Amino acid sequence: MTTTQTPTVPTEPLDVRPTPLALLLLGREADPRSERGVECPGDLPAPSDPDLVARARAAKARLGGKVFILGHHYQRDEVIEFADVTGDSFKLARDAAARPDAEYIVFCGVHFMAESADILTSDAQQVILPDLAAGCSMADMATAEQVAECWDVLVDAGVADATVPVSYMNSSADIKAFTGRHGGTICTSSNARRALEWAFEQGEKVLFLPDQHLGRNTAVRDMGLSLDDCVVYNPHKPGGGLTAEQLRAAKMILWRGHCSVHGRFSLESVEDVRARIPGVNVLVHPECKHEVVTAADYVGSTEHIIKMLDEAPAGSAWALGTELNLVRRLAAAHPDKQIVFLDKTVCFCSTMNRIDLPHLVWTLESLADGKLVNRIQVDAETEHFAKLALEQMLALP
């Protein structure tokens, strides 16, 4: 039997500094009600009381097969410990649908993810979000009323009939339903290119909701369109801040939305980490800004980032432009590699981190006692049209 010796790799802490300052300025004329959870919370609070761990185990044991707990990759470790499966939002929703025997689906993620799970699961299953305040700043940047007004603008410009909506999975059920009503499709960060290719076979233009960066990066970096082919629709300005001529000339109409975590990474972040760590591989999520994606060595979805780190050679160095809980978990899982956070400032997804062990314990104990709490339920009409858009995604070639 042969043995291999793990090389000694100089380790470096994740090199992040907590800050109480706001994550970033979201621009003038922004509606704070549609941009919740954009602050950077600095560091996380201390680990939960050990008694909560025992209580969570006991409550989960009492529920047995009646409960199925989903844990998003960005959740804190104390929550992931109790997850039956982990993954990105769409994978988890499909995992829930594949467990029809589970009466309760406890989604440790954010609101739009729980909505997607409710849409894809049976009527006999009940989806629970441990903290109803766990929203998503990106999803909140596009409301049903704003998108309906945008479509009216496209109608007035004479381009609506030639426009196909493509909505990112990170959107509310209302936006998914809008997409289904107008013959569009949902996409994930993994299949965005396939979704756009399909959309351009159906029409001349795409309205991409709600993340401008994923839409721009996919169209320009992956499909060869130019930046001039893209315009940004700002829902806080009359007519989206665009003229009818601009809308007619554009191929990609990008909604003015972004991820509050991925949107913070900058070209300076990339240049700084390359100066500090010679030979570092910069790997970022496609929700990052276009200049960051262009400067990176690799770009990929959350699942792709995990796969790349799993397959990376021992001794390699990586700077990851994605959520910090995931980066820390990957660093712990791969001690033979040097893994650092791309930015020097601590920034967790503040709304994702609302799901903590106290909320999970309260949820499980309530369910074990026969009390249904925090159920997420999408109305029948919205579910119908949202499912059309999701099914179109599943049918993509």
PDB file of C-alpha atoms in Angstrom, residues 231-393:
ATOM      1  CA  VAL A 231     -28.965  48.819 -20.924  1.00  0.00           C
ATOM      2  CA  VAL A 232     -29.965  49.040 -17.260  1.00  0.00           C
ATOM      3  CA  TYR A 233     -33.596  49.662 -16.338  1.00  0.00           C
ATOM      4  CA  ASN A 234     -33.821  51.640 -13.085  1.00  0.00           C
ATOM      5  CA  PRO A 235     -37.271  51.165 -11.496  1.00  0.00           C
ATOM      6  CA  HIS A 236     -36.792  54.319  -9.430  1.00  0.00           C
ATOM      7  CA  LYS A 237     -36.640  56.579 -12.488  1.00  0.00           C
ATOM      8  CA  PRO A 238     -39.425  57.494 -14.926  1.00  0.00           C
ATOM      9  CA  GLY A 239     -39.360  55.120 -17.857  1.00  0.00           C
ATOM     10  CA  GLY A 240     -36.569  53.233 -16.168  1.00  0.00           C
ATOM     11  CA  GLY A 241     -34.230  56.116 -17.006  1.00  0.00           C
ATOM     12  CA  LEU A 242     -34.158  54.941 -20.629  1.00  0.00           C
ATOM     13  CA  THR A 243     -35.442  56.396 -23.882  1.00  0.00           C
ATOM     14  CA  ALA A 244     -37.550  54.452 -26.337  1.00  0.00           C
ATOM     15  CA  GLU A 245     -34.602  54.565 -28.746  1.00  0.00           C
ATOM     16  CA  GLN A 246     -32.297  52.979 -26.160  1.00  0.00           C
ATOM     17  CA  LEU A 247     -34.812  50.199 -25.530  1.00  0.00           C
ATOM     18  CA  ARG A 248     -35.201  49.542 -29.254  1.00  0.00           C
ATOM     19  CA  ALA A 249     -31.442  49.347 -29.769  1.00  0.00           C
ATOM     20  CA  ALA A 250     -30.719  47.101 -26.759  1.00  0.00           C
ATOM     21  CA  LYS A 251     -30.578  43.321 -26.796  1.00  0.00           C
ATOM     22  CA  MET A 252     -30.276  42.909 -23.019  1.00  0.00           C
ATOM     23  CA  ILE A 253     -32.529  45.010 -20.780  1.00  0.00           C
ATOM     24  CA  LEU A 254     -31.002  44.504 -17.334  1.00  0.00           C
ATOM     25  CA  TRP A 255     -32.939  45.219 -14.154  1.00  0.00           C
ATOM     26  CA  ARG A 256     -31.081  47.465 -11.713  1.00  0.00           C
ATOM     27  CA  GLY A 257     -30.581  44.858  -9.008  1.00  0.00           C
ATOM     28  CA  HIS A 258     -27.601  43.125  -7.468  1.00  0.00           C
ATOM     29  CA  CYS A 259     -26.454  40.840  -4.664  1.00  0.00           C
ATOM     30  CA  SER A 260     -25.333  42.852  -1.662  1.00  0.00           C
ATOM     31  CA  VAL A 261     -22.514  40.411  -0.919  1.00  0.00           C
ATOM     32  CA  HIS A 262     -21.198  39.626  -4.390  1.00  0.00           C
ATOM     33  CA  GLY A 263     -21.677  43.218  -5.486  1.00  0.00           C
ATOM     34  CA  ARG A 264     -19.144  44.452  -2.933  1.00  0.00           C
ATOM     35  CA  PHE A 265     -16.101  42.789  -4.531  1.00  0.00           C
ATOM     36  CA  SER A 266     -14.023  45.196  -6.583  1.00  0.00           C
ATOM     37  CA  LEU A 267     -11.176  45.243  -9.076  1.00  0.00           C
ATOM     38  CA  GLU A 268      -9.056  46.593  -6.216  1.00  0.00           C
ATOM     39  CA  SER A 269      -9.874  43.443  -4.235  1.00  0.00           C
ATOM     40  CA  VAL A 270      -8.523  41.287  -7.057  1.00  0.00           C
ATOM     41  CA  GLU A 271      -5.383  43.358  -7.494  1.00  0.00           C
ATOM     42  CA  ASP A 272      -4.731  43.399  -3.742  1.00  0.00           C
ATOM     43  CA  VAL A 273      -4.987  39.633  -3.283  1.00  0.00           C
ATOM     44  CA  ARG A 274      -2.714  39.001  -6.278  1.00  0.00           C
ATOM     45  CA  ALA A 275      -0.104  41.284  -4.705  1.00  0.00           C
ATOM     46  CA  ARG A 276      -0.364  39.532  -1.331  1.00  0.00           C
ATOM     47  CA  ILE A 277      -0.464  35.927  -2.574  1.00  0.00           C
ATOM     48  CA  PRO A 278       1.681  35.255  -5.667  1.00  0.00           C
ATOM     49  CA  GLY A 279       0.159  32.601  -7.896  1.00  0.00           C
ATOM     50  CA  VAL A 280      -3.264  32.825  -6.278  1.00  0.00           C
ATOM     51  CA  ASN A 281      -6.271  31.607  -8.269  1.00  0.00           C
ATOM     52  CA  VAL A 282      -9.123  34.106  -8.160  1.00  0.00           C
ATOM     53  CA  LEU A 283     -12.495  32.352  -8.354  1.00  0.00           C
ATOM     54  CA  VAL A 284     -15.671  34.446  -8.233  1.00  0.00           C
ATOM     55  CA  HIS A 285     -19.415  34.067  -8.544  1.00  0.00           C
ATOM     56  CA  PRO A 286     -21.066  35.495 -11.707  1.00  0.00           C
ATOM     57  CA  GLU A 287     -23.146  37.839  -9.520  1.00  0.00           C
ATOM     58  CA  CYS A 288     -19.955  39.914  -9.137  1.00  0.00           C
ATOM     59  CA  LYS A 289     -19.441  43.086 -11.154  1.00  0.00           C
ATOM     60  CA  HIS A 290     -18.315  42.739 -14.757  1.00  0.00           C
ATOM     61  CA  GLU A 291     -14.853  44.183 -14.106  1.00  0.00           C
ATOM     62  CA  VAL A 292     -14.312  41.683 -11.267  1.00  0.00           C
ATOM     63  CA  VAL A 293     -15.429  38.735 -13.376  1.00  0.00           C
ATOM     64  CA  THR A 294     -13.174  39.916 -16.217  1.00  0.00           C
ATOM     65  CA  ALA A 295     -10.163  40.132 -13.885  1.00  0.00           C
ATOM     66  CA  ALA A 296     -10.777  36.753 -12.228  1.00  0.00           C
ATOM     67  CA  ASP A 297      -9.180  33.497 -13.293  1.00  0.00           C
ATOM     68  CA  TYR A 298     -12.349  31.456 -12.910  1.00  0.00           C
ATOM     69  CA  VAL A 299     -16.053  32.223 -12.666  1.00  0.00           C
ATOM     70  CA  GLY A 300     -18.779  29.866 -11.529  1.00  0.00           C
ATOM     71  CA  SER A 301     -21.905  29.178  -9.527  1.00  0.00           C
ATOM     72  CA  THR A 302     -21.802  28.169  -5.875  1.00  0.00           C
ATOM     73  CA  GLU A 303     -21.881  24.485  -6.779  1.00  0.00           C
ATOM     74  CA  HIS A 304     -19.125  25.049  -9.356  1.00  0.00           C
ATOM     75  CA  ILE A 305     -16.967  26.851  -6.776  1.00  0.00           C
ATOM     76  CA  ILE A 306     -17.317  23.927  -4.363  1.00  0.00           C
ATOM     77  CA  LYS A 307     -16.485  21.430  -7.117  1.00  0.00           C
ATOM     78  CA  MET A 308     -13.392  23.386  -8.203  1.00  0.00           C
ATOM     79  CA  LEU A 309     -12.048  23.500  -4.648  1.00  0.00           C
ATOM     80  CA  ASP A 310     -12.728  19.790  -4.176  1.00  0.00           C
ATOM     81  CA  GLU A 311     -10.707  19.024  -7.308  1.00  0.00           C
ATOM     82  CA  ALA A 312      -7.946  21.617  -6.824  1.00  0.00           C
ATOM     83  CA  PRO A 313      -4.442  20.247  -6.222  1.00  0.00           C
ATOM     84  CA  ALA A 314      -2.940  20.296  -2.750  1.00  0.00           C
ATOM     85  CA  GLY A 315      -0.741  23.325  -2.191  1.00  0.00           C
ATOM     86  CA  SER A 316      -2.740  25.600  -4.482  1.00  0.00           C
ATOM     87  CA  ALA A 317      -3.919  29.039  -3.329  1.00  0.00           C
ATOM     88  CA  TRP A 318      -7.409  30.413  -3.896  1.00  0.00           C
ATOM     89  CA  ALA A 319      -9.180  33.719  -3.297  1.00  0.00           C
ATOM     90  CA  LEU A 320     -12.952  33.276  -3.388  1.00  0.00           C
ATOM     91  CA  GLY A 321     -15.409  36.002  -4.277  1.00  0.00           C
ATOM     92  CA  THR A 322     -18.522  34.626  -2.615  1.00  0.00           C
ATOM     93  CA  GLU A 323     -20.286  34.558   0.764  1.00  0.00           C
ATOM     94  CA  LEU A 324     -18.010  34.303   3.790  1.00  0.00           C
ATOM     95  CA  ASN A 325     -19.730  31.411   5.604  1.00  0.00           C
ATOM     96  CA  LEU A 326     -19.105  29.250   2.542  1.00  0.00           C
ATOM     97  CA  VAL A 327     -15.511  30.456   2.180  1.00  0.00           C
ATOM     98  CA  ARG A 328     -14.729  29.608   5.800  1.00  0.00           C
ATOM     99  CA  ARG A 329     -16.369  26.193   5.459  1.00  0.00           C
ATOM    100  CA  LEU A 330     -14.330  25.437   2.336  1.00  0.00           C
ATOM    101  CA  ALA A 331     -11.125  26.595   4.039  1.00  0.00           C
ATOM    102  CA  ALA A 332     -11.805  24.234   6.946  1.00  0.00           C
ATOM    103  CA  ALA A 333     -12.620  21.358   4.592  1.00  0.00           C
ATOM    104  CA  HIS A 334      -9.390  21.796   2.597  1.00  0.00           C
ATOM    105  CA  PRO A 335      -6.532  22.401   5.043  1.00  0.00           C
ATOM    106  CA  ASP A 336      -4.042  21.360   2.349  1.00  0.00           C
ATOM    107  CA  LYS A 337      -4.966  24.425   0.279  1.00  0.00           C
ATOM    108  CA  GLN A 338      -4.703  28.115   0.995  1.00  0.00           C
ATOM    109  CA  ILE A 339      -8.209  29.563   0.763  1.00  0.00           C
ATOM    110  CA  VAL A 340      -8.930  33.215   1.516  1.00  0.00           C
ATOM    111  CA  PHE A 341     -11.857  35.595   1.196  1.00  0.00           C
ATOM    112  CA  LEU A 342     -11.401  37.930  -1.767  1.00  0.00           C
ATOM    113  CA  ASP A 343     -12.169  41.082   0.224  1.00  0.00           C
ATOM    114  CA  LYS A 344     -10.491  42.255   3.445  1.00  0.00           C
ATOM    115  CA  THR A 345     -13.773  43.358   5.008  1.00  0.00           C
ATOM    116  CA  VAL A 346     -15.994  40.815   6.758  1.00  0.00           C
ATOM    117  CA  CYS A 347     -19.341  40.532   5.044  1.00  0.00           C
ATOM    118  CA  PHE A 348     -21.802  37.763   5.645  1.00  0.00           C
ATOM    119  CA  CYS A 349     -25.193  37.681   3.945  1.00  0.00           C
ATOM    120  CA  SER A 350     -27.036  39.515   6.705  1.00  0.00           C
ATOM    121  CA  THR A 351     -30.519  38.217   5.897  1.00  0.00           C
ATOM    122  CA  MET A 352     -29.328  34.630   5.418  1.00  0.00           C
ATOM    123  CA  ASN A 353     -27.743  34.813   8.858  1.00  0.00           C
ATOM    124  CA  ARG A 354     -31.078  35.612  10.455  1.00  0.00           C
ATOM    125  CA  ILE A 355     -31.618  31.859  10.417  1.00  0.00           C
ATOM    126  CA  ASP A 356     -29.731  30.906  13.559  1.00  0.00           C
ATOM    127  CA  LEU A 357     -29.898  28.032  16.008  1.00  0.00           C
ATOM    128  CA  PRO A 358     -32.382  29.718  18.376  1.00  0.00           C
ATOM    129  CA  HIS A 359     -34.849  30.202  15.507  1.00  0.00           C
ATOM    130  CA  LEU A 360     -34.301  26.631  14.301  1.00  0.00           C
ATOM    131  CA  VAL A 361     -34.846  25.200  17.799  1.00  0.00           C
ATOM    132  CA  TRP A 362     -38.030  27.234  18.228  1.00  0.00           C
ATOM    133  CA  THR A 363     -39.284  26.002  14.862  1.00  0.00           C
ATOM    134  CA  LEU A 364     -38.533  22.321  15.500  1.00  0.00           C
ATOM    135  CA  GLU A 365     -39.907  22.336  19.036  1.00  0.00           C
ATOM    136  CA  SER A 366     -43.094  24.069  17.842  1.00  0.00           C
ATOM    137  CA  LEU A 367     -43.608  21.493  15.110  1.00  0.00           C
ATOM    138  CA  ALA A 368     -42.883  18.638  17.517  1.00  0.00           C
ATOM    139  CA  ASP A 369     -45.571  20.061  19.824  1.00  0.00           C
ATOM    140  CA  GLY A 370     -48.074  20.135  16.961  1.00  0.00           C
ATOM    141  CA  LYS A 371     -47.916  23.893  16.360  1.00  0.00           C
ATOM    142  CA  LEU A 372     -47.356  25.053  12.786  1.00  0.00           C
ATOM    143  CA  VAL A 373     -45.271  28.242  12.611  1.00  0.00           C
ATOM    144  CA  ASN A 374     -43.953  30.516   9.859  1.00  0.00           C
ATOM    145  CA  ARG A 375     -45.506  28.604   6.987  1.00  0.00           C
ATOM    146  CA  ILE A 376     -44.646  29.928   3.529  1.00  0.00           C
ATOM    147  CA  GLN A 377     -47.555  29.439   1.144  1.00  0.00           C
ATOM    148  CA  VAL A 378     -47.808  30.767  -2.404  1.00  0.00           C
ATOM    149  CA  ASP A 379     -51.342  31.407  -3.663  1.00  0.00           C
ATOM    150  CA  ALA A 380     -52.678  29.105  -6.375  1.00  0.00           C
ATOM    151  CA  GLU A 381     -52.616  31.564  -9.295  1.00  0.00           C
ATOM    152  CA  THR A 382     -49.102  32.771  -8.565  1.00  0.00           C
ATOM    153  CA  GLU A 383     -47.954  29.191  -8.119  1.00  0.00           C
ATOM    154  CA  HIS A 384     -49.459  28.172 -11.477  1.00  0.00           C
ATOM    155  CA  PHE A 385     -47.629  30.779 -13.530  1.00  0.00           C
ATOM    156  CA  ALA A 386     -44.418  30.564 -11.517  1.00  0.00           C
ATOM    157  CA  LYS A 387     -44.392  26.810 -12.087  1.00  0.00           C
ATOM    158  CA  LEU A 388     -44.768  27.392 -15.846  1.00  0.00           C
ATOM    159  CA  ALA A 389     -41.567  29.438 -15.801  1.00  0.00           C
ATOM    160  CA  LEU A 390     -39.765  26.864 -13.653  1.00  0.00           C
ATOM    161  CA  GLU A 391     -40.914  24.021 -15.898  1.00  0.00           C
ATOM    162  CA  GLN A 392     -39.628  25.938 -18.916  1.00  0.00           C
ATOM    163  CA  MET A 393     -36.238  26.072 -17.229  1.00  0.00           C
TER     164      MET A 393
END
